[in-house]
Coordinates of C-alpha atoms and ligand atoms in Angstrom, one line a residue:
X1 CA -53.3 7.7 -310.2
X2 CA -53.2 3.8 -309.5
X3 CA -51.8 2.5 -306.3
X4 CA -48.4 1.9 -306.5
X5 CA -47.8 5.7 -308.0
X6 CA -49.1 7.1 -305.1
X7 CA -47.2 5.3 -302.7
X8 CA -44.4 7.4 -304.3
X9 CA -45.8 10.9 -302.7
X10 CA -44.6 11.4 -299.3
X11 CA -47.4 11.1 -297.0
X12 CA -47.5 7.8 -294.9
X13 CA -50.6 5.8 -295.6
X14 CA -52.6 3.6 -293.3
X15 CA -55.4 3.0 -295.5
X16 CA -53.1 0.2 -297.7
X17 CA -55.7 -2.5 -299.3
X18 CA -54.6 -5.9 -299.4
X19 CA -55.1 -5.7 -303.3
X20 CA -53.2 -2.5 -303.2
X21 CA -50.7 -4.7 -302.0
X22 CA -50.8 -7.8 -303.8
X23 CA -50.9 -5.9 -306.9
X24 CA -47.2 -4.3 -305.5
X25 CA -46.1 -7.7 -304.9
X26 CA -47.1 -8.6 -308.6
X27 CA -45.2 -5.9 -310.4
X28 CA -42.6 -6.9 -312.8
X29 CA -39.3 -7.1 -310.6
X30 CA -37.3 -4.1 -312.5
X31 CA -40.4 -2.0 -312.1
X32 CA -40.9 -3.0 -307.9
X33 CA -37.2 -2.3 -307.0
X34 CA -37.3 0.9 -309.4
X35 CA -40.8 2.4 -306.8
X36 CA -38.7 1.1 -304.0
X37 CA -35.5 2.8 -304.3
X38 CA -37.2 5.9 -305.4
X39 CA -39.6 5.9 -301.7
X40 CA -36.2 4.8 -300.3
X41 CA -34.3 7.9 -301.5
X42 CA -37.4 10.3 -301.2
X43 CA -36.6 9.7 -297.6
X44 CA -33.2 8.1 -296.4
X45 CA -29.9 8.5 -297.7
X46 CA -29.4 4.9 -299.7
X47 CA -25.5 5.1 -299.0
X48 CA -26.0 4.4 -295.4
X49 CA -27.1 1.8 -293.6
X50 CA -27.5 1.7 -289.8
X51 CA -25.6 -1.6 -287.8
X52 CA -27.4 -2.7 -284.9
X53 CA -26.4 -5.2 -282.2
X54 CA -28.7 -8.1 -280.6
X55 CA -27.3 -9.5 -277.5
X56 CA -29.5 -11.9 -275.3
X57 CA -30.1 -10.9 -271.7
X58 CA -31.9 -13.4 -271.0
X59 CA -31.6 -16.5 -272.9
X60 CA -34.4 -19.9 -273.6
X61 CA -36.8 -21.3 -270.7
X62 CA -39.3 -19.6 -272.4
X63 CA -43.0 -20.9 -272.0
X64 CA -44.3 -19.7 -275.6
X65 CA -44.7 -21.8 -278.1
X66 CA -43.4 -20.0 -281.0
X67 CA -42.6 -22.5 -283.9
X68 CA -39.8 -21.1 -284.9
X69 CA -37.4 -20.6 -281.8
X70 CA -35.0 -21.7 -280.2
X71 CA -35.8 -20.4 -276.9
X72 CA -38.8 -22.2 -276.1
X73 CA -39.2 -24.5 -273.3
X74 CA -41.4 -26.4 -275.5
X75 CA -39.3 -27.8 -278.0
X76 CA -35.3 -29.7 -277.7
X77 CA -33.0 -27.3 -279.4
X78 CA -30.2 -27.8 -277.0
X79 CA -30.3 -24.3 -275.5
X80 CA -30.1 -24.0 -272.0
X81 CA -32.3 -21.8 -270.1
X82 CA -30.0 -18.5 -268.5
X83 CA -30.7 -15.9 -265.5
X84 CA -31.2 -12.4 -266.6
X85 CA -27.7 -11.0 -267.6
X86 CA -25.3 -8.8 -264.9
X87 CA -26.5 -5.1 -265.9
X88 CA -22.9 -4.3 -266.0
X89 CA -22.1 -7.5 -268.2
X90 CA -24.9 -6.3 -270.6
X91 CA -23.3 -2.6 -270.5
X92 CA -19.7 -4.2 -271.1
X93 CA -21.3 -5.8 -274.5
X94 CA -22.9 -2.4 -275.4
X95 CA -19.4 -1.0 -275.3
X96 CA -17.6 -3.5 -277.1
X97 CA -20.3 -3.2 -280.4
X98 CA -20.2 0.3 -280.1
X99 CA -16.7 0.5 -280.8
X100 CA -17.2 -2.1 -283.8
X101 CA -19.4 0.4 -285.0
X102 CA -22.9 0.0 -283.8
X103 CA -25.2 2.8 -283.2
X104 CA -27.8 1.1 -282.0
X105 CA -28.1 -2.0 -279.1
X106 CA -31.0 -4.4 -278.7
X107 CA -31.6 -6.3 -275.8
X108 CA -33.6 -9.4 -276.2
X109 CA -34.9 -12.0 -273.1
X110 CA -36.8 -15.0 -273.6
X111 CA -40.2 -14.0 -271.7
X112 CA -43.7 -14.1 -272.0
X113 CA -44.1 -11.3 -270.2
X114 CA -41.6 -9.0 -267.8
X115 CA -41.6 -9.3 -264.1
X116 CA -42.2 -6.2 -262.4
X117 CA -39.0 -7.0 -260.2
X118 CA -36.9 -7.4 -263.9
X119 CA -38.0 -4.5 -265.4
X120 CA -35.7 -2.6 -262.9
X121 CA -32.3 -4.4 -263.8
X122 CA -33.3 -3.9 -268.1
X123 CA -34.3 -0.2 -267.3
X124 CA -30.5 -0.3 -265.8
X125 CA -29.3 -1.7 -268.5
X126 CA -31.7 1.3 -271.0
X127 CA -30.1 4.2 -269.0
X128 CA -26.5 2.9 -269.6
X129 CA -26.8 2.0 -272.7
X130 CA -28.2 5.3 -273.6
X131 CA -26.0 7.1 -271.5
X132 CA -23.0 5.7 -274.4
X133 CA -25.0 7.7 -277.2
X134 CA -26.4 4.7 -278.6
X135 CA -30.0 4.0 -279.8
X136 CA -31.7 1.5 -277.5
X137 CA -34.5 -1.8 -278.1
X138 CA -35.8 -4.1 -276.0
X139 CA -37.9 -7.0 -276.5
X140 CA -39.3 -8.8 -273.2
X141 CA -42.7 -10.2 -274.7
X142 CA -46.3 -8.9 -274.0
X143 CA -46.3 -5.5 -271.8
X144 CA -48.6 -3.7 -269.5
X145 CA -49.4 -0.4 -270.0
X146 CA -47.9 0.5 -266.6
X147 CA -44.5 -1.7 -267.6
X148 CA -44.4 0.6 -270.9
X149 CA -44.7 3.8 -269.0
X150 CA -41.8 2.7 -267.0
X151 CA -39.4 1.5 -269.9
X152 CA -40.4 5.2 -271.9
X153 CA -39.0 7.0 -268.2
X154 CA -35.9 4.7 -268.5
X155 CA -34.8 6.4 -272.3
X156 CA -36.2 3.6 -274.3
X157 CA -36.1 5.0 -277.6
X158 CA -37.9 1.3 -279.3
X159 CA -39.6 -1.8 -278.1
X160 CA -39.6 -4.7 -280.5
X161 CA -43.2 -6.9 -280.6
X162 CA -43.3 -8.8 -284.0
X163 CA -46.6 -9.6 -285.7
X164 CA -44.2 -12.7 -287.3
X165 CA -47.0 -12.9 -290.2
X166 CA -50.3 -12.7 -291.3
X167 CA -53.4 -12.9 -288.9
X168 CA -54.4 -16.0 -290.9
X169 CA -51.3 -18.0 -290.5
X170 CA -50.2 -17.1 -287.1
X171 CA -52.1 -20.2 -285.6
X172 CA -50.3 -22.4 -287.5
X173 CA -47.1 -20.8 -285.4
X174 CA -48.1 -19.9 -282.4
X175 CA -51.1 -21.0 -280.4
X176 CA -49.7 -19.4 -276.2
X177 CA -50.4 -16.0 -277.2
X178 CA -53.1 -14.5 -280.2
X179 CA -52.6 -12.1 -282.8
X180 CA -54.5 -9.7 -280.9
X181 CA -52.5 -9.5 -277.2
X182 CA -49.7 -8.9 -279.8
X183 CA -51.6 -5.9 -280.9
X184 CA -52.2 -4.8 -277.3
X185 CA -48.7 -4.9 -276.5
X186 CA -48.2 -2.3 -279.2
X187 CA -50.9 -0.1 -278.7
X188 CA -49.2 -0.1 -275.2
X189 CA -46.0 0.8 -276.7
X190 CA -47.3 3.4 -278.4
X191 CA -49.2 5.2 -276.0
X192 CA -46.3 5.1 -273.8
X193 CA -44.6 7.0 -276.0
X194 CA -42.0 4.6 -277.2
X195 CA -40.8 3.9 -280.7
X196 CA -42.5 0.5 -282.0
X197 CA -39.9 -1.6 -283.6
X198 CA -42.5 -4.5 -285.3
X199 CA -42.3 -7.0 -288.5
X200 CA -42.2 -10.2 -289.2
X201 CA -40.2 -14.2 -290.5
X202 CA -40.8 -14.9 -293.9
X203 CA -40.0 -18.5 -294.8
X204 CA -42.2 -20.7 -292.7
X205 CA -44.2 -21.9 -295.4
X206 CA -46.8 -19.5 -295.6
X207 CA -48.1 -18.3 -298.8
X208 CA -47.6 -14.9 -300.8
X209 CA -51.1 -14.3 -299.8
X210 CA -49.7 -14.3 -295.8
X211 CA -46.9 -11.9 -296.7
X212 CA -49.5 -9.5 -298.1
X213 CA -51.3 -9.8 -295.0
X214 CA -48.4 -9.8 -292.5
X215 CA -47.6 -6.1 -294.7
X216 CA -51.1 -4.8 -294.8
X217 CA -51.4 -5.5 -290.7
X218 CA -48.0 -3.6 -290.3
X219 CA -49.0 -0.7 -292.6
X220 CA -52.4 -0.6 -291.5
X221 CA -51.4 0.0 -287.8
X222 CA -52.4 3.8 -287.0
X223 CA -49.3 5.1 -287.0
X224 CA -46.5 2.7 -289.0
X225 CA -43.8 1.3 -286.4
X226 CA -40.4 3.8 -286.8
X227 CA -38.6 0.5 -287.5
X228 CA -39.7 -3.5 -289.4
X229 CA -37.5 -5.8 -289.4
X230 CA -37.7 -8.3 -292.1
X231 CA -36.6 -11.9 -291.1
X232 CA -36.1 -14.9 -293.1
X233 CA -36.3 -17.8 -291.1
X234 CA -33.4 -19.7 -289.3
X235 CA -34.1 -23.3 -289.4
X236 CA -33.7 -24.6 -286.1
X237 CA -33.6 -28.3 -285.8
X238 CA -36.0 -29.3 -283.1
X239 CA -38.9 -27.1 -284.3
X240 CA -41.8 -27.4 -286.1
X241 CA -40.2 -24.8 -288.6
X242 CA -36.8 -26.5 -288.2
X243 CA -37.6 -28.4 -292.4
X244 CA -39.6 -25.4 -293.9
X245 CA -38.6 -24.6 -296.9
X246 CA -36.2 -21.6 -297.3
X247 CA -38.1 -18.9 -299.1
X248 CA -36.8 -18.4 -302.6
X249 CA -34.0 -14.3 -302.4
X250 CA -35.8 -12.8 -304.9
X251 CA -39.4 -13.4 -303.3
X252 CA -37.3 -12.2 -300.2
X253 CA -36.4 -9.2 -301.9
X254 CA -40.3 -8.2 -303.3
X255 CA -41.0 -8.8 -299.5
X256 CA -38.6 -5.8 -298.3
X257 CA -39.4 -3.5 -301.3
X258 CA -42.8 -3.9 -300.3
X259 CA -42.3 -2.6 -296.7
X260 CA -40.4 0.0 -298.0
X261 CA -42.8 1.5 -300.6
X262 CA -46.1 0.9 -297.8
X263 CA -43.8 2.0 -295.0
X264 CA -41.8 4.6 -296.8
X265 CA -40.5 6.5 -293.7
X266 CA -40.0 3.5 -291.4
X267 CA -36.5 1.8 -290.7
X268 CA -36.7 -1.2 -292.8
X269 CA -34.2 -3.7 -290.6
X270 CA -32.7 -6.4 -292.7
X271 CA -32.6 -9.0 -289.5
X272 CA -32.3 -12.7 -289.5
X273 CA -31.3 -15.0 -292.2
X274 CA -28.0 -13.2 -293.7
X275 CA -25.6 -16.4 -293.4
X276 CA -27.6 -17.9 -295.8
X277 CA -27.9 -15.0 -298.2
X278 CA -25.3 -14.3 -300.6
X279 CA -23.7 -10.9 -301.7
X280 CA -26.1 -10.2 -304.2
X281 CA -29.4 -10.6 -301.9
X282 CA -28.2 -8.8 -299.5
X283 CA -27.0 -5.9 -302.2
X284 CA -30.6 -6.2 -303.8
X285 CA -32.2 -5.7 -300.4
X286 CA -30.4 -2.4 -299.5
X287 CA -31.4 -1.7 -303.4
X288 CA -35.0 -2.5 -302.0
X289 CA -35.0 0.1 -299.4
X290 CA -33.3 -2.0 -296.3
X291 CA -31.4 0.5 -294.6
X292 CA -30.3 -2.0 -291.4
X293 CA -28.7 -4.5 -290.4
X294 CA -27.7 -6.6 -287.3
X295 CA -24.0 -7.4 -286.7
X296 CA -22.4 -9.8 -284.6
X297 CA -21.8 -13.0 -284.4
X298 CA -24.5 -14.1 -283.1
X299 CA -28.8 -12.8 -283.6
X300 CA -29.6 -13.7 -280.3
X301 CA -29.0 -18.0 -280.5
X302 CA -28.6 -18.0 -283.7
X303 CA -25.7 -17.5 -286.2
X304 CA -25.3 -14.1 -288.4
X305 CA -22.4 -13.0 -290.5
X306 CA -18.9 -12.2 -288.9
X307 CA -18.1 -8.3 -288.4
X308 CA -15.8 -8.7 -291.2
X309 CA -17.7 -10.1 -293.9
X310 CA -19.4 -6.6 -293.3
X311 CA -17.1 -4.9 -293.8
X312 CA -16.1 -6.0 -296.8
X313 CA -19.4 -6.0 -298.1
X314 CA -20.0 -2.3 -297.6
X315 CA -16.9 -2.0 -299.0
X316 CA -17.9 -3.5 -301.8
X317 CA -21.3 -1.9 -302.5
X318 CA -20.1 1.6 -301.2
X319 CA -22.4 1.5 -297.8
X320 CA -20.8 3.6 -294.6
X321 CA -22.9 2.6 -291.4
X322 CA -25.2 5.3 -290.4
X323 CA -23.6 7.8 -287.4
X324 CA -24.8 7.7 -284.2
X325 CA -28.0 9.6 -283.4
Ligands
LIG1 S1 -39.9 -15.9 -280.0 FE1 -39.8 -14.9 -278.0 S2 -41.8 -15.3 -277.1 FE2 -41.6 -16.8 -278.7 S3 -40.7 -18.7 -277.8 FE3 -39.0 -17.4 -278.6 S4 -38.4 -16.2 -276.8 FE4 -40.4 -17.0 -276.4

């Protein structure tokens, strides 16, 4: 049986070859989304799609040097550096996406790394937020094992640590923090017990070779992260990736059928870039196995499509947001 056929039987592999997955990325188009949507079915229901909420807790100052952000003290993007959000503001939010239909609600804050002294004011914000029913993410930056133990006795259900992309190109995007502290972060995660929420931007001029890589490190982890979020890069003027390129939809789409078929039972998240997506990308990518998306109007600083363009778009395509959990 070659590759690609076998990534249609159920078992998760971790043992993906970067020619297994280059050769994925080569099939003829028809034939890619056709193994997709068949993994995709095999295990999720492809009428539903789960809408998440991003707020920012804690918004710019930060001292990485991530070449694609807004939120870095490094480059002039206009964004002003915040305090840490009023728990109770945070829960207000929570309450307010909730009732547009969110199931889930991610907290972002522009750190390196927590404060020991923070981490009791977001573990608030994790026990109210849960305490509504909804599914809860943070993403603070790198994490100590201790800092992971305490988020996991909060109710975290996921923390979110991105690879971005492949351990080739990531020096070309980041140079304050390696590929590997990024792994150590999630090996963190996981032993704490927590559900690892980590992909990757497409779009910053890396080559197809890179999004290979940036796939086989994700679905060569040990255990595949419960949830990869696939996001096509915001230009953000002020940053080195502020004139990249934007990455051709349909090379976009390969890119989320192949997470779905090497990560068939993960939640594959549909996350930044949507205002500059038309209907049909978007449609093809829930054909490709994306089964989330944020709403809002707003992906932390930067803009995503209005609550009721949504709508009408499940509308159109037939999606109902997945219940609660
Ligand atoms: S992506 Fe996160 S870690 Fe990197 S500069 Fe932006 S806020 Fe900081």
């Amino acid at each position: 049986m070659n590759a690609p056929a076998r990534a249609l039987h159920d078992t998760p592999r971790s043992d993906w070859t970067r020619a297994e997955i280059a050769a994925l990325f080569a099939l003829p188009f028809p034939e890619l989304m056709f193994r997709a949507g068949t993994v995709h079915r095999a295990h999720f229901d492809p009428s539903q799609v789960q809408v998440s909420t991003l707020l920012s807790i804690k918004t710019g100052g930060c001292p990485e040097d991530c070449g694609y952000c807004s939120q870095s003290s490094k480059y002039e993007t206009g964004i002003k550096a915040s305090k840490l959000m009023d728990v109770q503001a945070v829960l207000a939010d929570a309450r307010a996406a909730k009732e547009a239909g969110a199931s889930r609600f991610c907290m972002g804050a522009a750190w390196r790394s927590p404060k020991d002294k923070d981490l009791d004011a977001v573990c608030e914000m994790v026990e109210g937020v849960k305490a509504l029913g909804m599914e809860t993410c943070v993403t603070l930056g790198m994490l100590t094992a201790p800092q992971a133990v305490r988020l996991k006795q909060s109710g975290l259900d996921y923390y979110n640590h991105n690879l971005d992309t492949s351990p080739e190109y990531y020096r070309h995007i980041i140079s304050t923090r390696t590929f590997d502290d990024r792994l150590e972060t999630l090996e963190h995660v996981r032993g704490a017990g927590i559900n690892v929420c980590c992909g990757g931007i497409v779009g910053m001029g890396e080559s197809q070779e890179d999004r290979v890589g940036l796939i086989h490190a994700l679905a060569t982890l040990p255990v595949h992260p419960e949830s990869v979020p696939i996001n096509a890069l915001m230009q953000v003027e002020g940053t080195p990736q502020g004139l990249s390129q934007p990455l051709d939809g349909i090379e976009f789409v390969r890119m989320v059928a192949v997470a779905r078929i090497t990560m068939p039972k993960s939640m594959v998240r549909l996350s930044a870039g949507r205002t500059d997506m038309s209907e049909e990308t978007q449609a093809l990518c829930f054909l490709a196995g994306a089964n989330s998306i944020f709403c809002g109007p707003k992906l932390l600083t930067t803009p995503n499509p209005l609550a009721d363009s949504d709508r009408q778009l499940f509308e159109k395509l037939g999606l109902s947001p997945m219940p609660l959990p």
